[in-house]
mmCIF file of C-alpha atoms in Angstrom:
data_model
loop_
_atom_site.group_PDB
_atom_site.id
_atom_site.type_symbol
_atom_site.label_atom_id
_atom_site.label_comp_id
_atom_site.label_asym_id
_atom_site.label_seq_id
_atom_site.Cartn_x
_atom_site.Cartn_y
_atom_site.Cartn_z
ATOM 1 C CA MET W 1 -19.724 -17.748 -2.595
ATOM 2 C CA ARG W 2 -20.950 -14.589 -0.917
ATOM 3 C CA ILE W 3 -18.298 -12.669 1.025
ATOM 4 C CA SER W 4 -19.293 -11.021 4.291
ATOM 5 C CA GLU W 5 -18.491 -7.335 4.699
ATOM 6 C CA ALA W 6 -15.969 -8.139 7.428
ATOM 7 C CA ASP W 7 -13.961 -10.219 4.938
ATOM 8 C CA LEU W 8 -13.717 -7.503 2.287
ATOM 9 C CA PRO W 9 -10.046 -6.586 1.823
ATOM 10 C CA ASP W 10 -10.295 -2.906 2.783
ATOM 11 C CA ILE W 11 -12.597 -3.113 5.814
ATOM 12 C CA ALA W 12 -10.028 -4.019 8.476
ATOM 13 C CA SER W 13 -7.568 -1.369 7.280
ATOM 14 C CA SER W 14 -10.215 1.380 7.484
ATOM 15 C CA THR W 15 -11.029 0.947 11.170
ATOM 16 C CA GLU W 16 -9.991 3.058 14.147
ATOM 17 C CA ILE W 17 -8.050 0.072 15.491
ATOM 18 C CA TYR W 18 -5.961 -0.158 12.331
ATOM 19 C CA VAL W 19 -5.366 3.586 12.133
ATOM 20 C CA ARG W 20 -4.047 3.527 15.699
ATOM 21 C CA ARG W 21 -1.157 1.354 14.506
ATOM 22 C CA PHE W 22 0.226 4.497 12.903
ATOM 23 C CA GLU W 23 -0.308 6.913 15.772
ATOM 24 C CA GLY W 24 2.543 8.596 17.577
ATOM 25 C CA CYS W 25 6.024 9.452 16.358
ATOM 26 C CA THR W 26 6.844 5.916 15.224
ATOM 27 C CA GLY W 27 3.606 5.589 13.269
ATOM 28 C CA ALA W 28 4.114 8.981 11.635
ATOM 29 C CA TRP W 29 7.609 7.944 10.571
ATOM 30 C CA LEU W 30 6.394 4.624 9.146
ATOM 31 C CA LEU W 31 3.762 6.432 7.071
ATOM 32 C CA SER W 32 6.218 9.123 5.963
ATOM 33 C CA VAL W 33 8.418 6.480 4.312
ATOM 34 C CA GLN W 34 5.425 5.250 2.312
ATOM 35 C CA THR W 35 4.210 8.754 1.421
ATOM 36 C CA GLU W 36 7.646 9.837 0.243
ATOM 37 C CA ALA W 37 7.865 6.800 -2.028
ATOM 38 C CA ILE W 38 4.423 7.488 -3.527
ATOM 39 C CA LEU W 39 5.090 11.174 -4.122
ATOM 40 C CA SER W 40 8.495 10.371 -5.582
ATOM 41 C CA GLY W 41 6.808 8.064 -8.064
ATOM 42 C CA LEU W 42 4.500 10.908 -9.092
ATOM 43 C CA SER W 43 7.148 13.625 -9.211
ATOM 44 C CA GLY W 44 7.421 15.420 -12.518
ATOM 45 C CA ILE W 45 3.817 14.570 -13.417
ATOM 46 C CA VAL W 46 1.247 17.339 -13.571
ATOM 47 C CA PRO W 47 -1.413 16.436 -10.983
ATOM 48 C CA GLY W 48 -4.544 15.145 -12.665
ATOM 49 C CA TYR W 49 -7.124 12.503 -11.795
ATOM 50 C CA ALA W 50 -6.115 9.727 -9.401
ATOM 51 C CA LEU W 51 -7.896 6.616 -8.184
ATOM 52 C CA ASP W 52 -7.070 5.444 -4.669
ATOM 53 C CA ILE W 53 -8.244 1.830 -4.417
ATOM 54 C CA GLY W 54 -9.204 0.708 -0.925
ATOM 55 C CA GLY W 55 -8.167 4.069 0.476
ATOM 56 C CA GLY W 56 -10.359 4.107 3.574
ATOM 57 C CA HIS W 57 -7.164 3.852 5.647
ATOM 58 C CA MET W 58 -6.517 7.542 4.794
ATOM 59 C CA GLN W 59 -2.877 6.908 3.900
ATOM 60 C CA VAL W 60 -3.052 8.018 0.256
ATOM 61 C CA THR W 61 -6.014 10.274 -0.504
ATOM 62 C CA PRO W 62 -5.130 13.181 1.857
ATOM 63 C CA PRO W 63 -1.485 13.577 0.733
ATOM 64 C CA LEU W 64 -2.497 13.347 -2.948
ATOM 65 C CA LEU W 65 -5.173 16.006 -2.451
ATOM 66 C CA HIS W 66 -2.556 18.170 -0.760
ATOM 67 C CA GLN W 67 -0.390 17.828 -3.871
ATOM 68 C CA GLY W 68 -3.230 19.020 -6.104
ATOM 69 C CA TRP W 69 -4.497 15.681 -7.399
ATOM 70 C CA ARG W 70 -8.242 15.222 -7.905
ATOM 71 C CA VAL W 71 -8.740 11.943 -6.077
ATOM 72 C CA THR W 72 -11.530 9.392 -6.271
ATOM 73 C CA THR W 73 -11.368 6.921 -3.400
ATOM 74 C CA LEU W 74 -12.801 3.494 -4.175
ATOM 75 C CA ILE W 75 -14.049 1.456 -1.216
ATOM 76 C CA SER W 76 -15.840 -1.886 -1.074
ATOM 77 C CA ALA W 77 -18.549 -0.939 1.441
ATOM 78 C CA PRO W 78 -19.846 2.314 2.990
ATOM 79 C CA SER W 79 -18.316 1.467 6.374
ATOM 80 C CA ALA W 80 -14.830 1.568 4.833
ATOM 81 C CA GLY W 81 -15.252 5.282 4.155
ATOM 82 C CA THR W 82 -16.365 6.385 7.613
ATOM 83 C CA LEU W 83 -13.025 7.763 8.799
ATOM 84 C CA LEU W 84 -12.177 9.340 5.464
ATOM 85 C CA ARG W 85 -15.552 11.111 5.265
ATOM 86 C CA ALA W 86 -15.077 12.419 8.798
ATOM 87 C CA ARG W 87 -11.702 13.865 7.817
ATOM 88 C CA LEU W 88 -12.531 15.229 4.365
ATOM 89 C CA GLY W 89 -16.188 16.131 4.851
ATOM 90 C CA LEU W 90 -18.752 16.447 2.109
ATOM 91 C CA ASP W 91 -16.125 17.305 -0.512
ATOM 92 C CA ALA W 92 -14.764 13.752 -0.443
ATOM 93 C CA ASP W 93 -15.180 11.888 -3.740
ATOM 94 C CA ILE W 94 -15.769 8.419 -2.339
ATOM 95 C CA VAL W 95 -17.240 5.668 -4.503
ATOM 96 C CA THR W 96 -18.464 2.307 -3.236
ATOM 97 C CA GLY W 97 -18.016 -0.677 -5.536
ATOM 98 C CA ASP W 98 -15.889 -3.682 -6.406
ATOM 99 C CA LEU W 99 -12.207 -3.014 -5.832
ATOM 100 C CA ASP W 100 -11.414 -4.287 -9.320
ATOM 101 C CA ALA W 101 -12.751 -0.871 -10.418
ATOM 102 C CA THR W 102 -15.020 -2.296 -13.097
ATOM 103 C CA GLY W 103 -17.336 0.641 -12.486
ATOM 104 C CA PHE W 104 -14.820 2.924 -14.222
ATOM 105 C CA ASP W 105 -13.880 3.061 -17.882
ATOM 106 C CA GLU W 106 -10.460 1.896 -18.965
ATOM 107 C CA ARG W 107 -7.720 4.531 -18.759
ATOM 108 C CA SER W 108 -10.045 6.933 -16.969
ATOM 109 C CA PHE W 109 -7.407 8.042 -14.419
ATOM 110 C CA ASP W 110 -3.928 9.487 -14.811
ATOM 111 C CA ALA W 111 -2.723 7.519 -11.801
ATOM 112 C CA VAL W 112 -4.012 4.507 -9.884
ATOM 113 C CA VAL W 113 -2.686 3.862 -6.377
ATOM 114 C CA ALA W 114 -3.416 0.845 -4.181
ATOM 115 C CA MET W 115 -1.795 0.546 -0.762
ATOM 116 C CA ARG W 116 -2.431 -2.369 1.635
ATOM 117 C CA MET W 117 -4.541 -4.206 -0.931
ATOM 118 C CA MET W 118 -2.368 -6.691 -2.830
ATOM 119 C CA ALA W 119 -1.856 -8.839 0.266
ATOM 120 C CA HIS W 120 -5.568 -9.195 1.001
ATOM 121 C CA VAL W 121 -7.502 -9.428 -2.264
ATOM 122 C CA ARG W 122 -8.601 -12.893 -3.387
ATOM 123 C CA ASP W 123 -6.621 -12.806 -6.645
ATOM 124 C CA TRP W 124 -3.834 -10.248 -6.626
ATOM 125 C CA ARG W 125 -2.941 -10.844 -10.262
ATOM 126 C CA ALA W 126 -6.470 -10.078 -11.472
ATOM 127 C CA PHE W 127 -6.585 -7.099 -9.118
ATOM 128 C CA LEU W 128 -3.360 -5.685 -10.562
ATOM 129 C CA VAL W 129 -4.486 -6.257 -14.153
ATOM 130 C CA ALA W 130 -7.680 -4.308 -13.405
ATOM 131 C CA ALA W 131 -5.727 -1.468 -11.766
ATOM 132 C CA CYS W 132 -3.484 -1.197 -14.830
ATOM 133 C CA ALA W 133 -6.505 -1.084 -17.120
ATOM 134 C CA ARG W 134 -7.883 1.990 -15.324
ATOM 135 C CA SER W 135 -4.660 3.992 -15.588
ATOM 136 C CA ARG W 136 -3.555 6.149 -18.481
ATOM 137 C CA ASP W 137 -0.060 6.581 -17.128
ATOM 138 C CA VAL W 138 0.937 5.524 -13.599
ATOM 139 C CA VAL W 139 0.249 2.583 -11.298
ATOM 140 C CA ILE W 140 1.648 2.546 -7.758
ATOM 141 C CA ILE W 141 1.169 -0.489 -5.549
ATOM 142 C CA ASP W 142 2.747 -2.069 -2.513
ATOM 143 C CA PHE W 143 3.041 -5.718 -1.532
ATOM 144 C CA PRO W 144 4.707 -7.869 1.145
ATOM 145 C CA ARG W 145 7.603 -9.770 -0.316
ATOM 146 C CA SER W 146 7.909 -13.524 -0.045
ATOM 147 C CA ARG W 147 10.678 -14.552 2.315
ATOM 148 C CA ARG W 148 13.230 -16.999 0.998
ATOM 149 C CA VAL W 149 12.970 -18.972 4.218
ATOM 150 C CA PRO W 150 9.318 -19.897 4.976
ATOM 151 C CA LEU W 151 10.096 -20.295 8.677
ATOM 152 C CA ILE W 152 10.999 -16.605 8.867
ATOM 153 C CA SER W 153 7.611 -15.645 7.418
ATOM 154 C CA GLU W 154 5.852 -17.813 9.980
ATOM 155 C CA LEU W 155 7.829 -16.315 12.857
ATOM 156 C CA LEU W 156 7.135 -12.766 11.644
ATOM 157 C CA PHE W 157 3.416 -13.493 11.390
ATOM 158 C CA ARG W 158 3.355 -14.870 14.928
ATOM 159 C CA LEU W 159 5.200 -11.785 16.169
ATOM 160 C CA LYS W 160 2.680 -9.504 14.463
ATOM 161 C CA LYS W 161 -0.216 -11.521 15.850
ATOM 162 C CA THR W 162 1.182 -11.329 19.365
ATOM 163 C CA PHE W 163 1.869 -7.598 19.268
ATOM 164 C CA GLU W 164 -1.053 -6.344 17.167
ATOM 165 C CA GLY W 165 -3.726 -8.872 18.125
ATOM 166 C CA ASP W 166 -5.886 -8.326 15.034
ATOM 167 C CA THR W 167 -3.366 -9.301 12.360
ATOM 168 C CA ARG W 168 -4.950 -10.982 9.340
ATOM 169 C CA ALA W 169 -3.429 -13.721 7.242
ATOM 170 C CA TYR W 170 -1.952 -12.193 4.111
ATOM 171 C CA ALA W 171 -0.476 -13.258 0.804
ATOM 172 C CA THR W 172 3.108 -12.578 -0.160
ATOM 173 C CA MET W 173 4.622 -12.375 -3.610
ATOM 174 C CA THR W 174 7.972 -11.953 -5.294
ATOM 175 C CA LEU W 175 9.194 -8.941 -7.193
ATOM 176 C CA ALA W 176 9.546 -11.086 -10.299
ATOM 177 C CA GLU W 177 5.914 -12.205 -10.091
ATOM 178 C CA VAL W 178 4.556 -8.676 -9.734
ATOM 179 C CA SER W 179 6.914 -7.264 -12.353
ATOM 180 C CA GLY W 180 5.771 -9.923 -14.803
ATOM 181 C CA VAL W 181 2.125 -8.898 -14.461
ATOM 182 C CA LEU W 182 2.955 -5.210 -14.914
ATOM 183 C CA GLU W 183 5.087 -5.952 -17.960
ATOM 184 C CA ALA W 184 2.307 -8.019 -19.527
ATOM 185 C CA GLN W 185 -0.046 -5.042 -19.148
ATOM 186 C CA GLY W 186 2.326 -2.692 -20.939
ATOM 187 C CA PHE W 187 3.892 -1.047 -17.884
ATOM 188 C CA GLU W 188 7.518 -0.715 -16.884
ATOM 189 C CA ILE W 189 8.782 -0.167 -13.357
ATOM 190 C CA ARG W 190 10.392 3.254 -12.934
ATOM 191 C CA GLU W 191 10.936 3.218 -9.181
ATOM 192 C CA ARG W 192 10.955 0.557 -6.516
ATOM 193 C CA THR W 193 11.301 1.040 -2.789
ATOM 194 C CA GLY W 194 11.874 -1.690 -0.244
ATOM 195 C CA GLN W 195 10.517 0.285 2.671
ATOM 196 C CA PHE W 196 11.895 -1.494 5.715
ATOM 197 C CA VAL W 197 14.590 -4.103 6.174
ATOM 198 C CA LEU W 198 13.452 -4.823 9.717
ATOM 199 C CA PRO W 199 9.815 -5.832 10.320
ATOM 200 C CA MET W 200 7.420 -2.920 10.832
ATOM 201 C CA VAL W 201 6.069 -4.625 13.942
ATOM 202 C CA LEU W 202 9.553 -4.440 15.485
ATOM 203 C CA HIS W 203 9.653 -0.675 14.942
ATOM 204 C CA ARG W 204 6.196 -0.354 16.531
ATOM 205 C CA PHE W 205 7.396 -2.418 19.472
ATOM 206 C CA LEU W 206 10.526 -0.290 19.945
ATOM 207 C CA LYS W 207 8.578 3.005 19.877
ATOM 208 C CA ARG W 208 11.867 4.795 19.266
ATOM 209 C CA PRO W 209 11.722 6.331 15.791
ATOM 210 C CA ARG W 210 15.224 7.790 16.017
ATOM 211 C CA LEU W 211 16.636 4.344 16.703
ATOM 212 C CA SER W 212 14.465 2.864 13.956
ATOM 213 C CA ARG W 213 15.704 5.450 11.448
ATOM 214 C CA TYR W 214 19.291 4.734 12.454
ATOM 215 C CA LEU W 215 18.892 0.977 12.108
ATOM 216 C CA GLU W 216 17.189 1.276 8.724
ATOM 217 C CA ARG W 217 19.880 3.644 7.436
ATOM 218 C CA ARG W 218 22.621 1.224 8.472
ATOM 219 C CA LEU W 219 20.805 -1.664 6.785
ATOM 220 C CA ARG W 220 19.774 0.278 3.686
ATOM 221 C CA PHE W 221 22.144 -1.722 1.466
ATOM 222 C CA LEU W 222 19.844 -4.715 2.075
ATOM 223 C CA ALA W 223 16.646 -2.870 1.096
ATOM 224 C CA PRO W 224 16.693 -3.768 -2.630
ATOM 225 C CA SER W 225 16.751 -7.486 -1.838
ATOM 226 C CA LEU W 226 15.023 -7.675 1.549
ATOM 227 C CA GLY W 227 13.036 -4.455 2.079
ATOM 228 C CA SER W 228 9.293 -4.937 2.610
ATOM 229 C CA PRO W 229 6.628 -3.922 1.928
ATOM 230 C CA MET W 230 7.868 -3.149 -1.556
ATOM 231 C CA ILE W 231 6.423 -0.122 -3.340
ATOM 232 C CA LEU W 232 6.505 -0.130 -7.127
ATOM 233 C CA CYS W 233 5.851 2.844 -9.374
ATOM 234 C CA ALA W 234 5.176 1.730 -12.941
ATOM 235 C CA ARG W 235 4.524 3.859 -16.031
ATOM 236 C CA ARG W 236 2.657 2.853 -19.149
ATOM 237 C CA LYS W 237 5.044 2.319 -22.035
ATOM 238 C CA VAL W 238 4.765 4.719 -24.926
ATOM 239 C CA PRO W 239 3.936 2.784 -28.150
#
């Protein structure tokens, strides 16, 4: 079945509308939590070649470039790279192709990063296996965690839909499920970050980053079990 461009997993997250979700002080704070987790996962590693899968949202490529990484951004269609090209100019290394990265040789990057993708690809397990295959050393991904009470997930989705308007349906997964795939590919999790105990949409609604920081600090003891989206940094095991 042919997939329309609008249904490709990285198109919606590379639009002006999506980027505006992270404008202002609250948006900057939300992104800073993600960026800190990614850079922490890469700390101690000499910057080399990185693949940013679905990175048209501009949340990964710019900070990695700033840290000295040579970044290739993989997008599924030219339109997904419009904002990134406008920001980076002609020096941007943007490649259009399937997000399973089959256009690249195995272990052709020192690090592979994929933010906002696991929830929207058709088969997240196959997607993660392909990401692992392209990495010599590090894989960093995020994913929305499955809620133990399905009703809570439904209520959160309705809240997001009401507040954001353009919220897409998305898949959730458990830490055990994702860890199992990484382990099977020869990777072990070195760092894991449950980003927010309270829903991100609630923080956007509050528009009070100081209050949001305070609430998240007070609830931080719940982050390992409830924090979402979860960011995992995995390293390839040494034989």
